[in-house]
Coordinates of C-alpha atoms in Angstrom, one line a residue:
X23 CA -10.0 -17.2 -16.1
X24 CA -11.3 -17.8 -12.3
X25 CA -12.8 -16.4 -9.3
X26 CA -13.1 -16.2 -5.7
X27 CA -15.2 -15.1 -3.4
X28 CA -13.5 -15.3 0.2
X29 CA -16.3 -14.4 2.6
X30 CA -14.3 -14.5 6.3
X31 CA -17.3 -13.6 8.2
X32 CA -16.6 -13.3 11.5
X33 CA -19.6 -15.0 14.9
X34 CA -21.6 -11.6 15.8
X35 CA -21.3 -11.5 19.3
X36 CA -24.8 -10.4 20.7
X37 CA -25.2 -8.8 24.0
X38 CA -24.4 -11.1 27.2
X39 CA -24.2 -10.7 30.6
X40 CA -21.1 -9.4 32.2
X41 CA -19.0 -12.6 33.8
X42 CA -19.7 -12.2 37.8
X43 CA -16.7 -10.8 40.2
X44 CA -15.6 -7.1 40.3
X45 CA -15.4 -5.1 37.1
X46 CA -11.4 -4.3 37.1
X47 CA -10.1 -0.6 36.6
X48 CA -9.7 0.6 33.1
X49 CA -6.6 3.0 32.6
X50 CA -6.6 5.4 29.2
X51 CA -4.9 3.6 26.5
X52 CA -4.5 5.9 23.7
X53 CA -6.3 9.7 22.9
X54 CA -6.1 12.0 20.1
X55 CA -7.3 15.5 19.3
X56 CA -10.1 15.5 16.8
X57 CA -8.5 15.0 13.6
X58 CA -8.9 17.9 10.9
X59 CA -11.6 18.1 8.8
X60 CA -13.7 15.5 10.6
X61 CA -17.1 16.3 11.9
X62 CA -18.6 14.8 14.9
X63 CA -22.8 13.7 14.4
X64 CA -23.3 12.1 17.4
X65 CA -23.1 9.3 19.5
X66 CA -22.8 5.8 17.1
X67 CA -26.0 3.7 17.4
X68 CA -25.6 1.6 20.2
X69 CA -26.2 -2.2 18.0
X70 CA -24.1 -0.5 15.2
X71 CA -21.6 -3.8 14.3
X72 CA -17.7 -2.7 14.7
X73 CA -15.1 -5.4 14.3
X74 CA -12.5 -5.3 16.5
X75 CA -9.0 -6.2 16.0
X76 CA -7.0 -6.9 19.2
X77 CA -3.3 -6.6 18.0
X78 CA -1.4 -9.1 20.8
X79 CA 2.4 -8.4 21.2
X80 CA 5.4 -9.8 18.7
X81 CA 7.9 -10.2 21.1
X82 CA 10.3 -12.4 18.4
X83 CA 9.4 -9.8 15.7
X84 CA 12.8 -8.1 16.1
X85 CA 14.4 -11.5 15.4
X86 CA 12.4 -11.3 12.0
X87 CA 13.5 -8.4 11.2
X88 CA 17.0 -9.8 11.0
X89 CA 15.8 -12.3 8.9
X90 CA 15.1 -10.0 6.9
X91 CA 17.4 -8.1 6.7
X92 CA 20.1 -11.3 5.3
X93 CA 17.8 -12.2 3.1
X94 CA 17.4 -8.9 1.5
X95 CA 21.1 -7.8 1.3
X96 CA 22.9 -8.4 -2.1
X97 CA 26.2 -8.6 -0.1
X98 CA 24.7 -11.1 2.2
X99 CA 25.6 -15.2 1.7
X100 CA 21.8 -15.5 3.1
X101 CA 20.9 -13.7 -0.1
X102 CA 17.2 -14.4 -1.8
X103 CA 16.9 -17.5 1.1
X104 CA 13.2 -16.6 1.8
X105 CA 11.5 -18.1 5.3
X106 CA 8.6 -20.4 5.1
X107 CA 5.2 -19.3 5.8
X108 CA 5.3 -21.7 10.0
X109 CA 9.0 -19.8 9.9
X110 CA 7.4 -16.3 9.4
X111 CA 4.4 -17.2 12.0
X112 CA 6.4 -18.6 14.4
X113 CA 8.3 -14.8 15.0
X114 CA 5.3 -13.5 15.3
X115 CA 4.2 -15.8 17.3
X116 CA 2.5 -14.2 20.9
X117 CA 3.6 -15.2 23.9
X118 CA 1.0 -17.8 25.2
X119 CA 0.6 -15.8 28.4
X120 CA -0.7 -12.7 26.1
X121 CA -3.1 -14.9 24.4
X122 CA -4.2 -16.3 27.7
X123 CA -4.9 -13.1 28.9
X124 CA -6.5 -11.8 26.0
X125 CA -9.3 -14.9 26.3
X126 CA -9.5 -14.1 30.2
X127 CA -10.2 -10.6 29.1
X128 CA -13.4 -11.4 26.9
X129 CA -14.5 -14.1 28.1
X130 CA -15.0 -12.1 31.3
X131 CA -17.5 -9.9 28.6
X132 CA -19.6 -13.2 27.4
X133 CA -17.0 -13.7 24.5
X134 CA -15.8 -16.8 23.9
X135 CA -13.3 -18.2 22.1
X136 CA -15.2 -19.9 19.0
X137 CA -16.2 -16.4 18.2
X138 CA -13.1 -15.0 17.4
X139 CA -11.0 -15.0 14.1
X140 CA -7.4 -15.4 15.2
X141 CA -4.2 -15.2 12.4
X142 CA -2.2 -17.9 11.1
X143 CA 0.4 -16.7 13.9
X144 CA -2.2 -16.3 16.3
X145 CA -1.0 -12.3 16.7
X146 CA -4.7 -10.6 16.1
X147 CA -8.0 -11.6 17.7
X148 CA -10.8 -10.5 15.6
X149 CA -14.1 -9.9 16.8
X150 CA -17.8 -8.6 15.7
X151 CA -19.3 -6.3 18.5
X152 CA -22.3 -4.1 19.0
X153 CA -21.4 -0.2 19.5
X154 CA -22.8 -0.5 23.4
X155 CA -20.6 -3.5 24.3
X156 CA -17.9 -1.9 22.7
X157 CA -17.8 1.2 24.8
X158 CA -18.4 -0.9 27.9
X159 CA -14.8 -2.9 27.4
X160 CA -13.1 -0.2 26.2
X161 CA -14.4 2.8 29.1
X162 CA -15.1 5.0 25.8
X163 CA -17.8 6.3 23.1
X164 CA -18.0 5.8 19.6
X165 CA -19.1 8.4 17.4
X166 CA -19.8 9.1 14.1
X167 CA -17.7 10.9 12.1
X168 CA -18.7 12.9 8.7
X169 CA -15.9 14.4 6.4
X170 CA -16.3 17.5 5.6
X171 CA -14.4 17.6 1.9
X172 CA -15.8 14.3 0.6
X173 CA -18.2 13.1 2.7
X174 CA -16.9 10.2 4.1
X175 CA -18.2 8.6 7.1
X176 CA -16.8 6.5 10.6
X177 CA -17.7 5.7 13.8
X178 CA -14.7 6.0 16.2
X179 CA -13.4 7.3 19.0
X180 CA -10.6 9.3 19.9
X181 CA -10.0 7.7 22.9
X182 CA -10.3 4.5 24.6
X183 CA -8.5 2.0 27.9
X184 CA -7.9 -1.0 29.1
X185 CA -7.6 -3.0 32.4
X186 CA -4.1 -1.8 33.8
X187 CA -3.3 -6.2 33.8
X188 CA -3.3 -5.9 29.4
X189 CA -0.5 -3.4 29.2
X190 CA 1.6 -5.7 28.6
X191 CA -0.8 -8.6 26.1
X192 CA -2.1 -5.7 23.8
X193 CA -0.3 -3.7 21.7
X194 CA -3.2 -2.2 20.5
X195 CA -7.3 -1.8 19.2
X196 CA -8.7 -0.9 16.3
X197 CA -10.8 0.6 14.3
X198 CA -10.8 2.5 17.5
X199 CA -9.0 6.2 16.6
X200 CA -8.0 5.1 13.0
X201 CA -9.3 7.7 10.7
X202 CA -7.5 7.1 7.9
X203 CA -8.9 5.6 4.8
X204 CA -7.8 4.3 1.8
X205 CA -7.6 6.5 -1.1
X206 CA -6.6 5.7 -4.6
X207 CA -3.4 8.3 -5.5
X208 CA -4.6 10.9 -7.6
X209 CA -8.3 10.4 -6.4
X210 CA -9.1 13.3 -9.2
X211 CA -7.8 11.1 -12.3
X212 CA -7.0 13.4 -15.5
X213 CA -9.1 11.7 -17.6
X214 CA -8.9 12.7 -21.6
X215 CA -10.2 11.6 -24.6
X216 CA -7.2 9.8 -26.5
X217 CA -6.3 8.9 -29.8
X218 CA -8.2 6.1 -31.8
X219 CA -5.3 4.2 -32.5
X220 CA -2.1 4.1 -29.9
X221 CA 0.1 3.0 -33.6
X222 CA 3.7 4.7 -33.1
X223 CA 4.4 7.1 -35.5
X224 CA 7.1 6.2 -38.4
X225 CA 10.6 4.1 -37.3
X226 CA 12.3 7.3 -38.7
X227 CA 10.5 9.4 -36.0
X228 CA 12.2 8.8 -32.8
X229 CA 13.5 10.2 -29.5
X230 CA 16.9 9.2 -28.7
X231 CA 17.5 9.1 -24.8
X232 CA 21.1 9.9 -23.9
X233 CA 23.4 8.0 -21.3
X234 CA 21.0 5.1 -21.7
X235 CA 21.7 3.8 -25.4
X236 CA 17.7 3.1 -25.7
X237 CA 15.5 5.2 -28.4
X238 CA 12.4 5.6 -28.1
X239 CA 8.7 6.6 -30.4
X240 CA 8.1 10.1 -31.0
X241 CA 4.6 9.6 -29.7
X242 CA 5.4 8.7 -26.6
X243 CA 5.9 11.8 -25.2
X244 CA 1.9 12.5 -25.5
X245 CA 0.5 8.8 -25.1
X246 CA 2.8 6.5 -22.6
X247 CA 1.5 2.5 -23.6
X248 CA 2.7 -0.6 -22.7
X249 CA 5.4 -0.5 -25.7
X250 CA 6.6 3.1 -24.7
X251 CA 7.3 1.9 -21.6
X252 CA 9.0 -1.4 -22.4
X253 CA 11.3 1.1 -25.2
X254 CA 12.7 3.3 -22.1
X255 CA 13.1 0.9 -20.1
X256 CA 15.6 -1.3 -22.5
X257 CA 13.4 -4.4 -22.0
X258 CA 11.4 -5.0 -25.6
X259 CA 13.6 -8.3 -26.6
X260 CA 12.9 -10.1 -23.2
X261 CA 10.7 -12.8 -24.0
X262 CA 9.3 -14.6 -20.2
X263 CA 10.3 -18.0 -19.6
X264 CA 9.0 -18.6 -15.8
X265 CA 5.6 -18.2 -16.6
X266 CA 4.7 -21.3 -14.5
X267 CA 6.4 -20.8 -11.1
X268 CA 6.2 -16.7 -11.0
X269 CA 3.1 -15.1 -10.9
X270 CA 2.0 -10.6 -10.1
X271 CA -1.1 -10.0 -8.3
X272 CA -2.8 -5.9 -7.9
X273 CA -4.9 -4.7 -4.8
X274 CA -8.3 -2.8 -5.1
X275 CA -10.5 -1.1 -3.1
X276 CA -13.0 0.6 -2.5
X277 CA -15.4 -1.4 -4.7
X278 CA -13.3 -1.0 -7.6
X279 CA -12.6 -4.0 -10.2
X280 CA -11.3 -5.0 -13.2
X281 CA -13.2 -5.1 -16.8
X282 CA -12.3 -7.7 -18.8
X283 CA -14.2 -6.3 -21.9
X284 CA -11.7 -3.0 -21.5
X285 CA -8.5 -5.4 -20.8
X286 CA -9.5 -6.9 -24.1
X287 CA -10.0 -3.8 -26.0
X288 CA -6.2 -3.0 -23.9
X289 CA -4.9 -6.2 -25.3
X290 CA -6.2 -5.8 -29.3
X291 CA -4.8 -1.3 -29.1
X292 CA -1.1 -2.8 -27.7
X293 CA -0.6 -6.4 -27.0
X294 CA -1.8 -8.6 -29.6
X295 CA -0.3 -11.6 -28.1
X296 CA -3.0 -11.3 -24.8
X297 CA -6.2 -11.8 -26.6
X298 CA -8.4 -13.8 -25.2
X299 CA -5.7 -13.9 -21.8
X300 CA -7.8 -12.8 -18.5
X301 CA -6.5 -12.9 -14.4
X302 CA -7.7 -14.6 -11.7
X303 CA -9.9 -12.3 -9.0
X304 CA -9.9 -13.0 -5.8
X305 CA -13.1 -11.3 -3.5
X306 CA -12.0 -10.5 0.3
X307 CA -14.9 -9.4 2.8
X308 CA -17.8 -8.3 0.2
X309 CA -14.9 -7.2 -2.2
X310 CA -16.5 -7.0 -5.8
X311 CA -16.3 -8.3 -9.5
X312 CA -19.1 -6.4 -11.0
X313 CA -18.2 -6.6 -14.8
X314 CA -21.4 -4.6 -15.6
X315 CA -19.0 -2.6 -17.9
X316 CA -20.1 0.9 -16.6
X317 CA -19.3 0.0 -13.4
X318 CA -15.2 -0.4 -13.3
X319 CA -12.7 1.2 -11.6
X320 CA -10.5 3.3 -13.4
X321 CA -7.8 2.5 -11.0
X322 CA -8.5 -1.1 -11.1
X323 CA -8.5 -0.8 -15.2
X324 CA -5.6 1.1 -15.0
X325 CA -3.5 -1.1 -12.2
X326 CA -4.5 -4.6 -14.4
X327 CA -3.5 -3.3 -18.3
X328 CA -0.4 -2.1 -17.8
X329 CA 0.4 -4.4 -14.6
X330 CA -0.1 -7.6 -16.7
X331 CA 0.2 -5.9 -20.2
X332 CA 4.0 -5.0 -19.3
X333 CA 4.8 -8.8 -17.9
X334 CA 2.4 -10.9 -20.2
X335 CA 2.1 -13.7 -20.8
X336 CA 3.2 -13.8 -16.3
X337 CA 0.0 -15.0 -15.1
X338 CA -1.9 -12.0 -12.2
X339 CA -4.4 -12.0 -10.0
X340 CA -6.4 -9.5 -8.8
X341 CA -7.6 -8.9 -4.9
X342 CA -10.4 -6.5 -4.7
X343 CA -11.3 -6.1 -0.4
X344 CA -14.4 -4.9 0.6
X345 CA -14.5 -2.1 3.3
X346 CA -15.4 1.2 1.9
X347 CA -18.0 2.3 4.9
X348 CA -21.2 3.5 3.1
X349 CA -22.8 4.4 6.5
X350 CA -25.8 6.0 7.3
X351 CA -25.6 7.3 10.8
X352 CA -29.7 7.1 11.2
X353 CA -29.4 3.5 10.5
X354 CA -27.6 0.1 12.1
X355 CA -25.0 -0.1 8.7
X356 CA -23.0 -3.4 9.5
X357 CA -20.2 -3.0 7.0
X358 CA -17.8 0.1 8.5
X359 CA -15.0 -0.6 8.9
X360 CA -12.9 0.8 6.5
X361 CA -9.1 -1.2 7.6
X362 CA -8.9 -3.4 4.1
X363 CA -5.4 -3.2 4.4
X364 CA -5.7 -5.5 7.7
X365 CA -8.3 -7.4 5.6
X366 CA -6.4 -8.4 2.8
X367 CA -3.0 -8.6 4.8
X368 CA -4.8 -11.7 7.3
X369 CA -5.9 -13.1 4.3
X370 CA -3.2 -12.5 2.2
X371 CA -0.8 -13.7 5.4
X372 CA -2.5 -16.9 5.6
X373 CA -2.1 -18.1 1.8
X374 CA 0.9 -21.4 1.3
X375 CA 1.8 -19.5 -1.9
X376 CA 1.8 -15.6 -2.6
X377 CA 2.1 -14.3 -5.9
X378 CA 5.6 -13.1 -5.7
X379 CA 5.2 -9.3 -6.8
X380 CA 2.2 -7.3 -5.3
X381 CA 1.2 -3.5 -6.5
X382 CA -0.9 -0.5 -4.4
X383 CA -1.8 2.3 -5.9
X384 CA -3.9 3.4 -2.3
X385 CA -2.5 5.4 0.5
X386 CA -3.3 8.7 3.5
X387 CA -1.8 10.9 4.7
X388 CA 0.9 9.2 7.5
X389 CA -0.7 11.6 10.2
X390 CA -4.3 9.8 9.9
X391 CA -2.6 6.6 11.0
X392 CA -2.0 6.2 15.0
X393 CA 1.7 6.3 15.1
X394 CA 1.3 1.8 16.3
X395 CA -1.2 1.4 14.3
X396 CA 0.7 2.2 11.3
X397 CA 4.2 0.3 12.7
X398 CA 2.2 -2.9 13.3
X399 CA 0.5 -3.1 9.6
X400 CA 4.2 -1.7 8.4
X401 CA 5.1 -5.2 10.2
X402 CA 3.0 -7.3 8.6
X403 CA 3.9 -6.2 5.2
X404 CA 8.3 -7.2 6.3
X405 CA 6.5 -10.4 7.1
X406 CA 5.5 -10.8 3.2
X407 CA 9.0 -9.3 2.6
X408 CA 10.7 -12.6 4.2
X409 CA 8.6 -14.7 2.6
X410 CA 10.2 -13.5 -0.8
X411 CA 7.7 -10.8 -1.6
X412 CA 8.1 -7.4 -3.3
X413 CA 6.1 -4.6 -1.9
X414 CA 4.9 -1.8 -3.9
X415 CA 3.1 1.6 -3.1
X416 CA 2.5 4.7 -5.1
X417 CA 4.4 6.9 -2.9
X418 CA 1.7 9.8 -3.6
X419 CA 0.1 12.6 -6.0
X420 CA 0.6 15.6 -3.9
X421 CA 4.2 16.4 -3.9
X422 CA 5.6 17.8 -0.1
X423 CA 1.5 18.6 0.0
X424 CA -1.1 16.1 2.0
X425 CA -2.0 14.4 -1.1
X426 CA -4.6 16.8 -2.7
X427 CA -3.5 16.8 -6.1
X428 CA -4.7 20.7 -6.5
X429 CA -2.1 22.5 -4.4
X430 CA -4.2 25.5 -3.8
X431 CA -6.3 23.1 -2.3
X432 CA -3.8 21.3 -0.2
X433 CA -3.9 22.1 3.9
X434 CA -0.2 21.2 5.5
X435 CA -1.2 21.2 9.6
X436 CA -0.2 18.3 11.7
X437 CA -3.5 16.3 12.5
X438 CA -2.8 16.6 16.5
X439 CA -4.6 19.8 17.9
X440 CA -1.2 22.1 17.1
X441 CA -2.3 23.4 13.4
X442 CA 1.6 23.3 12.9
X443 CA 2.6 23.6 9.9
X444 CA 4.4 20.4 8.0
X445 CA 4.8 18.4 5.0
X446 CA 2.6 15.6 4.8
X447 CA 4.3 12.6 4.0
X448 CA 2.1 9.3 3.0
X449 CA 1.7 6.1 4.1
X450 CA 2.0 2.9 3.7
X451 CA 4.4 4.7 1.5
X452 CA 6.5 5.2 4.4
X453 CA 6.9 2.2 5.8
X454 CA 10.2 1.2 5.3
X455 CA 9.0 -2.6 4.3
X456 CA 7.9 -1.3 0.7
X457 CA 9.3 0.2 -2.0
X458 CA 7.2 3.5 -3.0
X459 CA 7.1 4.3 -6.5
X460 CA 7.1 8.3 -7.4
X461 CA 6.5 9.8 -10.6
X462 CA 8.6 11.2 -14.1
X463 CA 6.8 12.9 -17.6
X464 CA 8.0 12.9 -20.7
X465 CA 11.0 12.0 -22.9
X466 CA 14.0 12.5 -21.7
X467 CA 12.2 12.4 -18.3
X468 CA 11.7 14.7 -15.6
X469 CA 10.0 14.7 -12.2
X470 CA 6.3 15.0 -12.7
X471 CA 5.4 18.0 -10.2
X472 CA 3.0 15.8 -8.4
X473 CA 5.3 13.0 -7.2
X474 CA 4.8 12.5 -3.9
X475 CA 7.8 12.3 -1.7
X476 CA 10.0 12.8 1.3
X477 CA 10.2 12.1 5.0
X478 CA 8.2 10.4 7.5
X479 CA 7.6 11.3 10.8
X480 CA 7.1 7.4 11.9
X481 CA 9.4 5.3 10.4
X482 CA 13.1 6.4 11.3
X483 CA 15.4 6.3 8.6
X484 CA 16.7 2.4 7.7
X485 CA 20.2 2.1 7.7
X486 CA 20.2 0.8 3.8
X487 CA 19.2 4.8 3.3
X488 CA 21.7 6.9 4.9
X489 CA 24.4 6.6 2.0
X490 CA 22.1 7.9 -0.6
X491 CA 20.1 10.2 1.4
X492 CA 22.9 11.9 4.1
X493 CA 24.5 13.0 0.5
X494 CA 21.2 14.3 -0.5
X495 CA 20.8 16.5 3.1
X496 CA 23.9 16.8 2.9
X497 CA 23.2 18.8 -0.4
X498 CA 20.9 21.2 0.8
X499 CA 21.4 24.8 1.6
X500 CA 21.2 25.3 5.7
X501 CA 17.9 25.6 6.6
X502 CA 16.7 24.5 3.7
X503 CA 12.4 23.8 5.0
X504 CA 13.9 23.6 8.3
X505 CA 11.1 22.7 10.6
X506 CA 8.6 21.4 7.8
X507 CA 10.2 17.7 7.1
X508 CA 11.8 15.0 10.0
X509 CA 15.7 14.7 8.2
X510 CA 16.0 11.3 10.5
X511 CA 12.7 9.7 9.0
X512 CA 12.1 7.3 6.4
X513 CA 13.3 8.8 3.1
X514 CA 10.4 8.3 0.1
X515 CA 10.4 7.6 -2.7
X516 CA 12.8 4.7 -3.5
X517 CA 12.5 4.7 -7.4
X518 CA 10.2 6.0 -10.3
X519 CA 8.5 5.1 -13.2
X520 CA 6.2 7.5 -16.3
X521 CA 2.8 8.6 -14.2
X522 CA 1.1 10.3 -17.0
X523 CA -1.4 9.9 -20.6
X524 CA -1.2 6.6 -19.9
X525 CA -3.4 5.2 -22.4
X526 CA -5.6 2.8 -21.0
X527 CA -9.4 1.5 -21.7
X528 CA -12.4 2.5 -19.6
X529 CA -16.0 1.6 -19.6
X530 CA -15.8 0.9 -23.9
X531 CA -13.3 3.7 -24.4
X532 CA -9.7 4.8 -24.7
X533 CA -8.9 7.4 -22.3
X534 CA -5.3 9.4 -21.0
X535 CA -5.1 8.9 -17.5
X536 CA -2.1 10.0 -14.6
X537 CA -1.1 9.4 -11.3
X538 CA 1.3 7.6 -9.2
X539 CA -1.3 5.0 -9.5
X540 CA -0.3 4.2 -12.8
X541 CA 3.9 4.4 -12.4
X542 CA 3.3 1.3 -9.5
X543 CA 1.7 -1.0 -11.7
X544 CA 3.9 -0.5 -14.3
X545 CA 7.7 -0.4 -11.9
X546 CA 5.6 -3.9 -10.9
X547 CA 5.9 -5.3 -14.0
X548 CA 9.4 -4.9 -14.9
X549 CA 10.4 -6.1 -11.6
X550 CA 8.0 -9.5 -12.0
X551 CA 10.1 -10.0 -15.7
X552 CA 13.1 -9.6 -13.3
X553 CA 12.1 -12.2 -11.5
X554 CA 11.0 -14.0 -14.6
X555 CA 14.9 -13.7 -15.3
X556 CA 16.4 -15.4 -12.2
X557 CA 13.3 -18.3 -11.4
X558 CA 14.4 -19.5 -14.9
X559 CA 17.6 -19.4 -14.2
X560 CA 17.1 -20.8 -11.0
X561 CA 17.1 -18.2 -8.1
X562 CA 14.6 -17.4 -5.8
X563 CA 12.5 -14.0 -6.2
X564 CA 14.4 -10.7 -5.4
X565 CA 11.8 -10.3 -2.6
X566 CA 11.9 -7.2 -0.2
X567 CA 13.9 -5.1 -2.7
X568 CA 14.9 -1.7 -0.8
X569 CA 18.0 -3.1 0.7
X570 CA 19.3 -4.2 -3.5
X571 CA 18.1 -0.6 -4.5
X572 CA 20.2 1.5 -2.3
X573 CA 23.2 -1.2 -3.0
X574 CA 23.4 -0.9 -5.9
X575 CA 23.0 3.2 -5.1
X576 CA 21.5 3.9 -8.7
X577 CA 23.5 1.3 -11.2
X578 CA 21.1 0.0 -12.9
X579 CA 18.7 3.4 -13.3
X580 CA 18.4 6.3 -15.4
X581 CA 18.7 8.9 -13.1
X582 CA 15.9 11.8 -13.0
X583 CA 17.4 15.3 -12.7
X584 CA 15.4 17.9 -13.5
X585 CA 11.6 19.2 -12.6
X586 CA 10.3 19.0 -8.3
X587 CA 6.9 18.2 -7.0
X588 CA 5.9 21.5 -5.6
X589 CA 3.0 21.6 -1.9
X590 CA 2.4 23.5 1.2
X591 CA 2.8 26.6 -0.4
X592 CA 7.0 25.5 -1.0
X593 CA 8.4 24.6 -4.8
X594 CA 9.1 21.1 -2.8
X595 CA 12.3 19.2 -3.1
X596 CA 13.8 18.9 -6.7
X597 CA 14.9 16.1 -9.1
X598 CA 19.0 16.0 -8.5
X599 CA 22.0 13.8 -9.4
X600 CA 21.6 10.8 -7.3
X601 CA 18.5 9.7 -4.6
X602 CA 16.6 12.7 -4.3
X603 CA 12.9 12.6 -2.2
X604 CA 10.7 13.3 -5.4
X605 CA 12.1 10.3 -8.1
X606 CA 14.8 8.6 -5.8
X607 CA 17.0 6.8 -7.8
X608 CA 14.8 7.0 -11.1
X609 CA 13.7 4.8 -13.4
X610 CA 15.0 1.3 -14.0
X611 CA 16.7 0.6 -16.8
X612 CA 15.5 -3.7 -16.7
X613 CA 18.6 -4.4 -19.4
X614 CA 21.3 -3.5 -17.3
X615 CA 19.4 -4.7 -14.1
X616 CA 18.5 -7.9 -15.5
X617 CA 22.2 -8.7 -15.7
X618 CA 22.9 -7.1 -12.1
X619 CA 20.3 -9.8 -10.2
X620 CA 21.4 -12.5 -12.2
X621 CA 25.0 -12.7 -10.6
X622 CA 23.4 -12.4 -7.0

């Protein structure tokens, strides 16, 4: 086990005299209505420090997207020919004129180049500033905002301005109007005591899964283990062969870390061959790795135990990224960011070598993220896909609702001040460059009632979804949920996996836990095994998965045709034959998929 600490501390820019010369006129760049459930506590302290992240335009991004489409299409001659780090950086690099214009603007406010941190491609410039200076530069006021439901506190503004001459050189600046928070899916974990052992019932006590040819221990209907998932998804006999070249990773936020002692108990219970093995930990921007048993994170324990248990002995890494804003409006706390995706992306894109599969079980309502910011972050995910990385995200745990696991308390209203009733998709799951994983339950499998799904309001439906999603929409009775969802949007989820009654070890004891937080790392582990088979055969990793998944049109997946995921006072959508916005194409049949991916 190795632990790496990466403290990317940026230079704190003190108050400085503005360079001589007449000030430029500012023009309004963005203005939003105060989001629902956030209350204004007053002006932010002038000396409170915020990290301003300035996004420069990426004039060749469409070229990157074209490359990604070709290398991810299994029918294209370039399939699997992933781009290098240098190739990707060249495709997202800004024009030199934009770089010069931004640094001239910063210099006019006394901020020198050496005080700035630039991303590997130079498309992001980050500088830490006191609130008073940021307000002057952006012509705005930063306020302290508190979330009425969970008490989170952020320093944000509802508008900002820039000199007009920077319009073509700056795409966006955050954190300004972004009120999104990285939340663990199914934040109210359904803990329940688990049996003292996970021993399966007798070999005669099996469930035959119709149409798949597999049998599963009957105990798996009430307790999900590594063995259950390998049986159910037809991977019992697979032995990884390319463990020197293949890898899997999990991301953790909000002070979450995985406990080594819990993992060993899990291995004793479910994966005896893995006893005394561990995983690497990478700490980013103040991420934690406190191994005190009582401080272990349920989300992190779940992710690591099942992802590594299924894919063992594939090497694993846990990225722990700081960024929760424990802001006290009475003090000048210097840690208010809560944009951990950017912190993580800034780090991971700078690495010459990246694990081929990465699972994330965090997200928020799409509408809490400014659309320009969501699209920019989504574009960062595309960069990883172009480098051969498969990104999986939990689809959410609120059905078609706002992520609140209790349908009775969901508030399905728009966040734009109009308070319209709408279904609420999740982000980053709604980004077309990631694979969204929904949830199932029981054997035979049915859709679990909290499986997040629906249609993005930010991202149009990609061409590779047209056939499958178009067929689903055509099957809906005319007028179904008219006005509640965007039928032209990117549809989620793409696939699904078991999502409840997972037996993990948490803080020294066995418990059951559920959520799409469980399905994403589990399905990621099976993708890692598919990569293993390809790499062992001399082929590249699968990379961006969605064009392949939709090209297969359900082949290699167990179609889930029963169940629904309600929300917003409606029954939500139903699981049906083919793709549906509850379970996607269904759950993987590893044996069939292995044979398929070895042909490309």
